[in-house]
Structures are given as C-alpha cells and as structure tokens.
Tab-separated table of C-alpha atoms in Angstrom:
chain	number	residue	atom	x	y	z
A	1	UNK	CA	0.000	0.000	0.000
A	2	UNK	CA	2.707	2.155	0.869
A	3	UNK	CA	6.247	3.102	-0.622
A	4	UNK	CA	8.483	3.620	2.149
A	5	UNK	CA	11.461	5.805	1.754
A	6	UNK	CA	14.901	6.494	3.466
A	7	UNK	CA	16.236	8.474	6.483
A	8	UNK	CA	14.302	12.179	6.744
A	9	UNK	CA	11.821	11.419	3.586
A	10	UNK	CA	8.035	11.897	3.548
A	11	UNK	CA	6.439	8.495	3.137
A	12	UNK	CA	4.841	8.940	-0.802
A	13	UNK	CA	1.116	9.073	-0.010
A	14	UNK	CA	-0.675	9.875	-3.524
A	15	UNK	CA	-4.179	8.641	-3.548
A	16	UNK	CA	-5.308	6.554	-6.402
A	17	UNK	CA	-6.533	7.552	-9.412
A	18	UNK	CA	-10.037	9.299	-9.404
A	19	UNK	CA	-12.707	8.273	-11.895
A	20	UNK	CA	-12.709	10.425	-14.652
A	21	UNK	CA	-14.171	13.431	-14.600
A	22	UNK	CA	-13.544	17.599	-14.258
A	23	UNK	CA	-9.770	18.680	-13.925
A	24	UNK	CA	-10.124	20.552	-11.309
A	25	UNK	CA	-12.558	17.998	-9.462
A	26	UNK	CA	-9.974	15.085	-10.335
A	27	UNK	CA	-6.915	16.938	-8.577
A	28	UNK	CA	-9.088	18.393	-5.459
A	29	UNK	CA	-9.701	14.165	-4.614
A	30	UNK	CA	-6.609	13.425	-5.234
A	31	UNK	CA	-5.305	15.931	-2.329
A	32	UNK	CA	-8.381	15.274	-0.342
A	33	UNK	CA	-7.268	11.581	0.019
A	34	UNK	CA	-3.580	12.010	-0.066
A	35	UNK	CA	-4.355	14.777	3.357
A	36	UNK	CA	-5.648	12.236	5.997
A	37	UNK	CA	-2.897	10.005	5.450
A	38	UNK	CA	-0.242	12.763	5.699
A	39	UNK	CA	-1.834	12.967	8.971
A	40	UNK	CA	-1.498	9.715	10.030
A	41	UNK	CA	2.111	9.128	9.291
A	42	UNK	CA	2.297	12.635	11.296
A	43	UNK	CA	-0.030	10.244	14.485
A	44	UNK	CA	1.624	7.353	13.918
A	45	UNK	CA	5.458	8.582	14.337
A	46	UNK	CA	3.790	10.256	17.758
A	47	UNK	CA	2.061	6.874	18.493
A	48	UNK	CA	4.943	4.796	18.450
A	49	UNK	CA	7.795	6.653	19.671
A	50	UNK	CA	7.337	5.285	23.213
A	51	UNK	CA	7.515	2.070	21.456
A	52	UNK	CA	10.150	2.721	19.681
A	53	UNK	CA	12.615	4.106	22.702
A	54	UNK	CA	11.694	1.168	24.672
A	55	UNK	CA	12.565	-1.462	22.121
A	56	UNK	CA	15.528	0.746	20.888
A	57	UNK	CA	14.370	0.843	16.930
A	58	UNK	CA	17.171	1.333	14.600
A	59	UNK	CA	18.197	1.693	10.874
A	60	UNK	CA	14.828	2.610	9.036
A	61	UNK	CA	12.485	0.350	11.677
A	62	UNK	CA	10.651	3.078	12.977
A	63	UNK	CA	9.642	4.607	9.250
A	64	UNK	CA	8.760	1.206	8.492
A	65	UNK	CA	6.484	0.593	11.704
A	66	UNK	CA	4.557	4.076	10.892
A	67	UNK	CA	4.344	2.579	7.330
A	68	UNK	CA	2.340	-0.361	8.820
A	69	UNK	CA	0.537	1.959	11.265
A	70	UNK	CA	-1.216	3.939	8.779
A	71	UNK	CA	-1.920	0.374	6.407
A	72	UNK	CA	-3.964	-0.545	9.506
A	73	UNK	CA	-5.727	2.839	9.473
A	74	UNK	CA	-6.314	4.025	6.406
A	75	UNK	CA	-10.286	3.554	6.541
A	76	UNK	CA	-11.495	1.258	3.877
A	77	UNK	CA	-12.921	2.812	0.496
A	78	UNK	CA	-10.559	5.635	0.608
A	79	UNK	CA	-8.501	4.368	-2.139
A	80	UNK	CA	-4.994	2.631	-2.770
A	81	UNK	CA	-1.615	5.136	-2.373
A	82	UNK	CA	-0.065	4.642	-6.155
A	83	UNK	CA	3.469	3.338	-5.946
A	84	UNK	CA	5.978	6.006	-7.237
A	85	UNK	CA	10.028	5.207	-7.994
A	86	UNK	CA	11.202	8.517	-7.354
A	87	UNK	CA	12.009	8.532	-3.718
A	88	UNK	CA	12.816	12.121	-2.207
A	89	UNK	CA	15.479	11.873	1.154
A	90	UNK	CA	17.483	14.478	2.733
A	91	UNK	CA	21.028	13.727	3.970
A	92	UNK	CA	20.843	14.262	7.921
A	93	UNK	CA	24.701	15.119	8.054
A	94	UNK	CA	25.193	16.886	4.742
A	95	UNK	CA	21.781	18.859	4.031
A	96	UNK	CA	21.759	17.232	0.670
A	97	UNK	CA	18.003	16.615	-0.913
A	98	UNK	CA	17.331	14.420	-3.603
A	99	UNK	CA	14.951	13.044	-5.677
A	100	UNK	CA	12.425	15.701	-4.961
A	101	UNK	CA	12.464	16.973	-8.751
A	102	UNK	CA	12.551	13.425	-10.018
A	103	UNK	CA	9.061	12.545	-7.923
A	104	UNK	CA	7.691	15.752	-9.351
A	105	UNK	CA	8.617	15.360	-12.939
A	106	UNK	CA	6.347	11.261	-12.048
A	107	UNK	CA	3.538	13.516	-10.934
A	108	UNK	CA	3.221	15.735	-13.694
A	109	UNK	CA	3.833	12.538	-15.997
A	110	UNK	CA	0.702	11.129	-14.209
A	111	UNK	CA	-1.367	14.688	-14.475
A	112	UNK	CA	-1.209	15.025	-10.530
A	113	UNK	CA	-1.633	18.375	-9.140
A	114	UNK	CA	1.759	20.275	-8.896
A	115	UNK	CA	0.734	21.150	-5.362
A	116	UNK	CA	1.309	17.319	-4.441
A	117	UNK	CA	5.079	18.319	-5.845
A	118	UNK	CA	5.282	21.660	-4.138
A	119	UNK	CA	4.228	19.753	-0.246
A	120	UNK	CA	7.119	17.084	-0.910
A	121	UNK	CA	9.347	19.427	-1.689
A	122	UNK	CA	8.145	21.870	1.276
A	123	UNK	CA	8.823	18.462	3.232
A	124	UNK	CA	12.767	17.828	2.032
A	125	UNK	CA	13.157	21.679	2.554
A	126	UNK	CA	12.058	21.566	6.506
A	127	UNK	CA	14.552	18.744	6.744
A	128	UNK	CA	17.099	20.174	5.255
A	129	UNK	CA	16.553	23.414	7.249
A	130	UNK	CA	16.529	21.300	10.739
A	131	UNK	CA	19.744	19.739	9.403
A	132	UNK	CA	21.706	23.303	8.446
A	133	UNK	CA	20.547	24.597	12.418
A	134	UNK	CA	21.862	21.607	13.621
A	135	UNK	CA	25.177	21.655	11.912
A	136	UNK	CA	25.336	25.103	13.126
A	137	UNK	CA	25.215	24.084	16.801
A	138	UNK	CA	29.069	23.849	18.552
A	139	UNK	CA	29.761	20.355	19.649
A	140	UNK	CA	29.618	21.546	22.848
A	141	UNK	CA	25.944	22.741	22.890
A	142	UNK	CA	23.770	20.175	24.086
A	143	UNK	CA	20.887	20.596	21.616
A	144	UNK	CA	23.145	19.355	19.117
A	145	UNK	CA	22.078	15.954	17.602
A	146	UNK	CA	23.828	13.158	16.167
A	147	UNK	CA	23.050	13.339	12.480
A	148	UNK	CA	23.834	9.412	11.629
A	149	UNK	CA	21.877	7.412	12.985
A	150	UNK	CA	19.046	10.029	13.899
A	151	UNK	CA	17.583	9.043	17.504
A	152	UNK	CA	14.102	7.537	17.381
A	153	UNK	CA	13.124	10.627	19.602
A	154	UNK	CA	14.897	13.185	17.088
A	155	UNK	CA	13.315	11.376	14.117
A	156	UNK	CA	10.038	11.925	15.443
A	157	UNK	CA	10.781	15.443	16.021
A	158	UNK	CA	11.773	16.245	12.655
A	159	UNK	CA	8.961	14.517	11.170
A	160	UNK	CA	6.513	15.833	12.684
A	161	UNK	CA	7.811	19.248	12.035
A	162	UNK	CA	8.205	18.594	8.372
A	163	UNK	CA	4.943	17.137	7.714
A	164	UNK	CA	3.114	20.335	9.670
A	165	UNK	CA	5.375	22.071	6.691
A	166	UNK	CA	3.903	19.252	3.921
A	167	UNK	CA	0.530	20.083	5.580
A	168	UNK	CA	0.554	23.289	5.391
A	169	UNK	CA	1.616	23.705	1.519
A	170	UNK	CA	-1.423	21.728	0.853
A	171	UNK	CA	-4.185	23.862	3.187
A	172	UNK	CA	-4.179	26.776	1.382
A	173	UNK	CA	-4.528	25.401	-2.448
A	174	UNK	CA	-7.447	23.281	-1.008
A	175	UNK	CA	-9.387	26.165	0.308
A	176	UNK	CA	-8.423	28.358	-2.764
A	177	UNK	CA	-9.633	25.539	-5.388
A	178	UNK	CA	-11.994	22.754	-3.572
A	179	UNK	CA	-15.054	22.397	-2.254
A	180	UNK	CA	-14.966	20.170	0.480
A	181	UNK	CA	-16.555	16.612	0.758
A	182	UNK	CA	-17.836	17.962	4.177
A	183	UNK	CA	-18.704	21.768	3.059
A	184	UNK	CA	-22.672	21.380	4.144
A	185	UNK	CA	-21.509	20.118	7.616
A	186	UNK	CA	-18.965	22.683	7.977
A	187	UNK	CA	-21.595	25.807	6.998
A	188	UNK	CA	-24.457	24.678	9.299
A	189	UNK	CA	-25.447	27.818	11.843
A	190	UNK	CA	-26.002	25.248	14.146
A	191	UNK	CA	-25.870	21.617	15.817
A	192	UNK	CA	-27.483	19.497	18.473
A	193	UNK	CA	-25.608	17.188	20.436
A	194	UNK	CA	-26.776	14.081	22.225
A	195	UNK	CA	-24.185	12.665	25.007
A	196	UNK	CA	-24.265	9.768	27.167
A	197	UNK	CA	-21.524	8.627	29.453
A	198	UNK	CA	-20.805	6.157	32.511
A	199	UNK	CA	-17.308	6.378	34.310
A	200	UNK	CA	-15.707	3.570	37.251
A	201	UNK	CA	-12.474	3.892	38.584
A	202	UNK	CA	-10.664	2.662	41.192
A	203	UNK	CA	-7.349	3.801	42.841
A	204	UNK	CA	-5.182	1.995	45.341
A	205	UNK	CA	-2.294	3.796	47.023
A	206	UNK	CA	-0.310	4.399	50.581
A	207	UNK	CA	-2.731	6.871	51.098
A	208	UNK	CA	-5.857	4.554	50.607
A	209	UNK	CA	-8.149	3.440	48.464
A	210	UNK	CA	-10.566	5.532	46.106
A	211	UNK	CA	-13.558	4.394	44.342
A	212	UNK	CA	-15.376	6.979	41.444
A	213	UNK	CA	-18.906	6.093	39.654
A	214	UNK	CA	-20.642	8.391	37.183
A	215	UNK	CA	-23.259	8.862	34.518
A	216	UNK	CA	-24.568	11.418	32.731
A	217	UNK	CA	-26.966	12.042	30.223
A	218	UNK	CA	-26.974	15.665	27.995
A	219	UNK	CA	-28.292	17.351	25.294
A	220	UNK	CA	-26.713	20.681	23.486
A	221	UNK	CA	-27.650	23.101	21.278
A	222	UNK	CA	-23.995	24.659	19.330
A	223	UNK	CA	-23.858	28.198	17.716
A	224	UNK	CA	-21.771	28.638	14.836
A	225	UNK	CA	-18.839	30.849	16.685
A	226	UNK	CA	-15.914	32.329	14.176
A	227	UNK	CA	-12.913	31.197	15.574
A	228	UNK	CA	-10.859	27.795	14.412
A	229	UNK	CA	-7.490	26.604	15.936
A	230	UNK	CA	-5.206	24.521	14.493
A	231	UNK	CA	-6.955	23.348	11.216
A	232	UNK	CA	-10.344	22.912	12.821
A	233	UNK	CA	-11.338	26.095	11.090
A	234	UNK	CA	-15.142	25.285	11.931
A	235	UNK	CA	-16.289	25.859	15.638
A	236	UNK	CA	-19.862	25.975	17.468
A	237	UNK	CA	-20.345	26.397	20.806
A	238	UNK	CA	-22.978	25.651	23.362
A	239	UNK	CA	-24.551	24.864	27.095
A	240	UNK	CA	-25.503	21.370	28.214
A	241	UNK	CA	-28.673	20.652	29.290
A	242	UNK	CA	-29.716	17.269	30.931
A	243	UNK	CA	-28.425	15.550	34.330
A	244	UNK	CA	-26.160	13.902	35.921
A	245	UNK	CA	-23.695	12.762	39.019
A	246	UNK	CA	-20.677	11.076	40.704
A	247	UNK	CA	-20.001	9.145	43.665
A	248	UNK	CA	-16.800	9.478	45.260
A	249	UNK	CA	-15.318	7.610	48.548
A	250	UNK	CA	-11.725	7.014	50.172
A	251	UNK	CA	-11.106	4.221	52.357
A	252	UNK	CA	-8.034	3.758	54.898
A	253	UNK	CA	-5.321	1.530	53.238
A	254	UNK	CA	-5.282	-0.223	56.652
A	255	UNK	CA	-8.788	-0.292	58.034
A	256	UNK	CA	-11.125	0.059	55.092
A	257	UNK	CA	-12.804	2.587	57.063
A	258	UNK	CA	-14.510	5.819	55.266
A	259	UNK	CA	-12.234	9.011	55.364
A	260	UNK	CA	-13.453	10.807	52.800
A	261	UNK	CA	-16.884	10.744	50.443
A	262	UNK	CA	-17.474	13.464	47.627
A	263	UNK	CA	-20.732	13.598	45.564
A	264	UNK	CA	-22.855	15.233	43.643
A	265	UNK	CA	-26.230	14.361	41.430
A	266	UNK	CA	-28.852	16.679	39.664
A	267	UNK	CA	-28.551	18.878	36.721
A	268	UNK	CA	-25.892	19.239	34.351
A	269	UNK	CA	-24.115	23.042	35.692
A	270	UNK	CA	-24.849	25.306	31.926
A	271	UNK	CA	-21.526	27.458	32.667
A	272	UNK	CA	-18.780	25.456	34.295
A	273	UNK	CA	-16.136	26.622	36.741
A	274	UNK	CA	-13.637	28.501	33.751
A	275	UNK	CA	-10.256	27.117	33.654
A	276	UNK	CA	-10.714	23.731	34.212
A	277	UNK	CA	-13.793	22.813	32.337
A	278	UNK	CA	-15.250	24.607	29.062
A	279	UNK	CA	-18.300	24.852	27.561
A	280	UNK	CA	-20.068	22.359	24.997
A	281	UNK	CA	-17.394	23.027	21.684
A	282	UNK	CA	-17.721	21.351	18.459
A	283	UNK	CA	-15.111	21.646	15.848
A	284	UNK	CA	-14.701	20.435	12.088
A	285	UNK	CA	-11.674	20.583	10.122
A	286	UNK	CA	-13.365	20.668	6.343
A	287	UNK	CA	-9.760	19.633	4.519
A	288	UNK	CA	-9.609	16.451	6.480
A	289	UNK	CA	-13.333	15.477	7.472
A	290	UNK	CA	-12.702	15.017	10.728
A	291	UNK	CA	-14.442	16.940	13.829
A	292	UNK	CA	-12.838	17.341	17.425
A	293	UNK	CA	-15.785	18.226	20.908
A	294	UNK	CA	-15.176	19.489	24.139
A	295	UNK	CA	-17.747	18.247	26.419
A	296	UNK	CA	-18.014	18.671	30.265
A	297	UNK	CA	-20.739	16.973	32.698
A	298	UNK	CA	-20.465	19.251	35.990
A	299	UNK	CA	-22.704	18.675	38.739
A	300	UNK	CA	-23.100	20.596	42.271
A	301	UNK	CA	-21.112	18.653	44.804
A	302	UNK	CA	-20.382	18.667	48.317
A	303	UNK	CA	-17.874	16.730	50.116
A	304	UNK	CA	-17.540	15.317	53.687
A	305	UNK	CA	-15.472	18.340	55.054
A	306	UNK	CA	-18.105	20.299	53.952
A	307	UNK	CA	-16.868	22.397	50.850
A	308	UNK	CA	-19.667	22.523	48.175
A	309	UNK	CA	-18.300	22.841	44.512
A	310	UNK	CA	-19.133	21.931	40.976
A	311	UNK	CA	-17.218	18.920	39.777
A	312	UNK	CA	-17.635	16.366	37.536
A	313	UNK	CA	-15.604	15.316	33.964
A	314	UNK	CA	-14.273	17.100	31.254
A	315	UNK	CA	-13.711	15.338	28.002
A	316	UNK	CA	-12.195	15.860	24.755
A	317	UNK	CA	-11.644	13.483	21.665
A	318	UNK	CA	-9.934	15.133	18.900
A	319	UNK	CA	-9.176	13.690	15.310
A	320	UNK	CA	-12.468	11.790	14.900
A	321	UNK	CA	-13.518	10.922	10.505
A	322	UNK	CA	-16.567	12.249	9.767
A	323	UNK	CA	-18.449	9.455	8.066
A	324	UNK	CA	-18.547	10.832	4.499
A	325	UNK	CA	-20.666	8.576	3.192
A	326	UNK	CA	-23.647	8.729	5.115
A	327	UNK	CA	-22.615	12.341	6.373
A	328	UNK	CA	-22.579	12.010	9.843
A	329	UNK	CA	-21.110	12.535	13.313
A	330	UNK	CA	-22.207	9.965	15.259
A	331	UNK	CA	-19.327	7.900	17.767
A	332	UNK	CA	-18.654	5.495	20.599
A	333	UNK	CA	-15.469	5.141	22.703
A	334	UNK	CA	-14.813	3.030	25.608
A	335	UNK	CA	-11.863	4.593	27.155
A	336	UNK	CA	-9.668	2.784	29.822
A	337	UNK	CA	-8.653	4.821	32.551
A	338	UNK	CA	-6.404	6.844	33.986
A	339	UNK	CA	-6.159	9.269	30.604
A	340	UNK	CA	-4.100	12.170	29.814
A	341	UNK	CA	-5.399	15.199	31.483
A	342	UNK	CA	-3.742	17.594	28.585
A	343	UNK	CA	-2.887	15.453	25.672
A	344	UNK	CA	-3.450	18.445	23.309
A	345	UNK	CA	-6.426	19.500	21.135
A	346	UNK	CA	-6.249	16.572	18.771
A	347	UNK	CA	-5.720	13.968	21.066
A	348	UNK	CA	-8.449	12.465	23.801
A	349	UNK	CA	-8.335	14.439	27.257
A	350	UNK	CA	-9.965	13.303	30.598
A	351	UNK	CA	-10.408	15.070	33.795
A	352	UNK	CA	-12.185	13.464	36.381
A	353	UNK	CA	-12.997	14.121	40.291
A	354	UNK	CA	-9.773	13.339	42.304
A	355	UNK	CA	-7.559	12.963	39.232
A	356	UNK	CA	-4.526	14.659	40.973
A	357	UNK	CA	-4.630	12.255	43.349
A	358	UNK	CA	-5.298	9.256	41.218
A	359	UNK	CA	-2.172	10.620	39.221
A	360	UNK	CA	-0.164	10.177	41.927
A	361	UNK	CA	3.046	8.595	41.040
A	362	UNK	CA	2.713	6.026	44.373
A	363	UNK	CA	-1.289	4.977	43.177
A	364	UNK	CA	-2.745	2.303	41.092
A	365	UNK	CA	-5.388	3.171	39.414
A	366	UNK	CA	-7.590	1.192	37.241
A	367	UNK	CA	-10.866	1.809	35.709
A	368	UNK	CA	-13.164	2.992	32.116
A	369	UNK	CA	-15.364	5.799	30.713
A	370	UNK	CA	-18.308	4.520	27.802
A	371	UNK	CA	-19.131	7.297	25.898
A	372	UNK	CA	-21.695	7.749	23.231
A	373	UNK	CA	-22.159	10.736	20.428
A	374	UNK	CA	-24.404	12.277	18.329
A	375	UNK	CA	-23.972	15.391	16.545
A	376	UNK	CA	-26.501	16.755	13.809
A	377	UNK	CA	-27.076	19.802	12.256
A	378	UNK	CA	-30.406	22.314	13.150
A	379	UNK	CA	-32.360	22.742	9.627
C-alpha cells in the first residue's frame, strides 16, 4: 500500500486515481485523500515513539512501523496510495536533498496536481533546514544531535515538524480551489448534540483506596462561533442541558474505614467553573473530514469536610472521521482509565474528580469511561 522511503523522507502518499471526470474535481480528490494520510504518518510517528525508545528501533524500523501503522488505518474505500520510484530523502549530516524533482517530474507525468510536488518538496526543505541549524550548533551545545543514525526521539521530532510544513503547503490550495466533501456540515449555523456517558475507577495507594462512579446524560444546542485553531477552522459552541452525578469515597489503606466521600447528582451546571472545564465546543476541520468536541458533565457537589463545589468530567476526543458517506457525526469510545489530562487539542483528554490524586506517582489506578455521540445539524 505504501512506498516507504529512506532516512528524513516523507512516506509517498498519492491517492489513487479518481474516476474520470472535471480537472479541477480530479486533482481536489486526489489531495483530499492524499491529506488524511499525511496525517497519520504525522499520528503514527507520535504513536509509536514510546515504542520505539523502549525497544531501541534502529536503521529505518521506525519509518517502516509508521508505514504499517497507517496500512492498519487508512479507513477502507478511501482508495490505494499509487506506488511512485522517485524517492525524495534528505542527507541528515550533509543537508543534501534528492529526488524531490525526479518525484515531481512522475507527478506531472501522471497529471497530478503540482501542489502534491510543491508539499514534498516543502517536506525535504524543513529537513534540510533542521539539518543546516543543527550543523550550526558547537559540539559543545547540548541541543546538538547526532546526524547518523538520527535518535528515534529526534526522528520523530523532525517529522513531525516537516509534515506540519507538507501540511501546510497543501491547506491553502485546497481552500483556494476545492469544495470540500464535508462543506454542508462545515456551513451549518447550528448543531445538536446528544451525550451519554458512565465512568468507574478505582485507585489503590499508601494513602488509601478511592472508588469513582458516574453517569450522565446531555443534550446541546452549538452556535456557529468564528474562531478555528489549528486546522479545525469550523467551531460551534454551546450549554448542556440534561443531568447527571458522581459518587466518590476514600477508604483507609489499613482499616477500610470511610475518610473521605465526595458527591454530587442533579442537573448538568450550563456554565462550568472557567479554567478547568469549558463549555459544549464542536469543531470540524473541512480539509480532512474530521471533527474534534469538548464536552463537560459538571454537577453541584459537596464533600464530607463540607466544601460545596461543581465537579464532575471534562472530556475531549480530537481527530475523529466524519463518516462521508452517510454524512454524519455519530461515535462510541470506551476509554480505559487513567487518561491524559492535557494530551493536546487533537488527542483524547480526561479530567475526572480526584484525578490529581489518582495521578499520583505512588497509586494504582484502574478503571473505564463509555461514551456515546451524536452530533446533527439544526435545519
């Protein structure tokens, strides 16, 4: 499926060829497939680097692992990546780029759109630039990488940095020349949003024992609101309305005994506490079809030392593929617990009651979150 190449080289990701039809319409697929797996080599090189430090990848095994990674993702119907022989690489020690002009002269041989040519060679260019700062460096600064072999942790670095510069060569020409398989979803004034979710956890630790149980079940209604952030160019935002609650108690590590009990049930709170939770926020990304929401189920709570504050969870999932065929933005995710509090806007992010504690270095902590999704535009 894929053509993998050598050391600091996009992996070639050109869609197949579109049935025939308009130009213009022809070139705008081709980019609109080749996109979402730009992205996941971009994931999967962020996905696997804990992998690869632990199991000390070398020579090309970690470009050949993301390879795989996006062969088990690509979603099914979105075509087969043609096969190219011109492989562009940039030397990590002397700067050098080749076959960038060679893969561009096989693209406009095959009638692909030169923007395909001008992203891998926006690509090459970032590595070459990373190379030339690091060559810079004295020996004796510490930044200063080894150029041969590249660290798995410096190869992900650069890549990621060079396919943001890949990505970003291909935004613009989209927007300037394509309409977007997800345009209707992306210009709706508004959505509602259905939510249901149901949380355990359990913690043990030389501080005691925690057990968390919650459930909520929401509606929202989204306003179109004109601000994007990082390619998620669409955003709506809303209140919650429906109800909810959480049970929360500490036992003594040595007697079992109650210490501590935190709880809170009733109607979801329309304006959160700022700061730590947000408001109901939808966002599409029209390029890539994919749609990221913020979501947070606060109830009124009151604990056993008698300090009464809204709590509850916060939840994000980011980089989610809007089913283009039937159009929708409907999901499921069962979630094992403890997640990343911040993991960044495209990745999931969970903040529960007690998570600083459960996060403690010295605590086990076990548990799930089932969530359910439904987002649909207002006629």
């Amino acid at each position: 499926m894929l053509r993998l190449l050598s050391c600091c080289a996009a992996i070639v990701l050109v869609a197949c060829e579109p049935e025939a039809g308009d130009t213009s319409d022809r070139d705008c697929d081709m980019v609109s497939r080749a996109v979402p797996q730009y992205r996941l080599a971009q994931q999967g090189y962020d996905a696997l680097l804990p992998r690869a430090i632990a199991e000390d990848w070398q020579g090309d095994r970690f470009d050949r692992e993301v390879a795989q990674w996006i062969a088990d993702r690509y979603p099914a119907g979105g075509g087969t990546p043609t096969d190219v022989a011109a492989s562009p690489s940039t030397n990590p020690c002397t700067c050098e780029i080749s076959g960038v002009d060679e893969l561009c002269a096989q693209y406009r041989r095959d009638h692909r759109p030169e923007v395909l040519c001008e992203a891998a060679r926006a690509h090459e260019r970032t590595h070459a630039a990373q190379c030339t700062a690091n060559n810079a460096l004295a020996d004796s600064d510490p930044s200063k990488y080894e150029c041969a072999p590249l660290s798995n942790t410096q190869r992900q670095k650069n890549e990621h940095a060079a396919y943001n510069a890949l990505l970003a060569a291909l935004r613009p020409w989209f927007d300037a020349h394509c309409t977007s398989r997800c345009a209707e979803l992306a210009l709706a004034e508004e959505f509602s949003g259905t939510i249901e979710l149901s949380y355990s956890r359990d913690s043990h630790g030389p501080l005691g024992s925690g057990e968390l149980d919650g459930q909520a079940s929401y509606t929202s209604r989204l306003a179109s609101f004109p601000v994007g952030v990082d390619g998620y160019s669409e955003t709506w935002l809303g209140t919650p309305t429906g109800t909810g609650g959480f049970d929360y108690v500490v036992r003594d590590s040595e007697t079992s005994a109650v210490v501590f009990t935190w709880s809170g049930h009733g109607s979801i709170v329309e304006n959160p506490p700022v700061g730590r939770y947000t408001g109901e926020i939808l966002r599409i990304d029209p390029l890539l079809c994919e749609y990221e929401f913020e979501t947070s189920a606060v109830v009124s709570a009151l604990d056993s030392d008698g300090n009464a504050e809204p709590s509850g969870l916060g939840l994000a999932i980011g980089d989610i593929a809007i089913d283009t065929a039937k159009m929708t933005m409907t999901g499921s995710r069962s979630l094992p617990l403890p997640q990343p509090q911040f993991a960044g806007i495209h990745g999931t992010n969970v903040d529960l009651p007690a998570q600083s504690f459960e996060h403690d270095a010295s605590t086990i902590t076990s548990g799930n979150l089932d969530v359910t999704w439904n987002f649909v535009p207002v006629p």
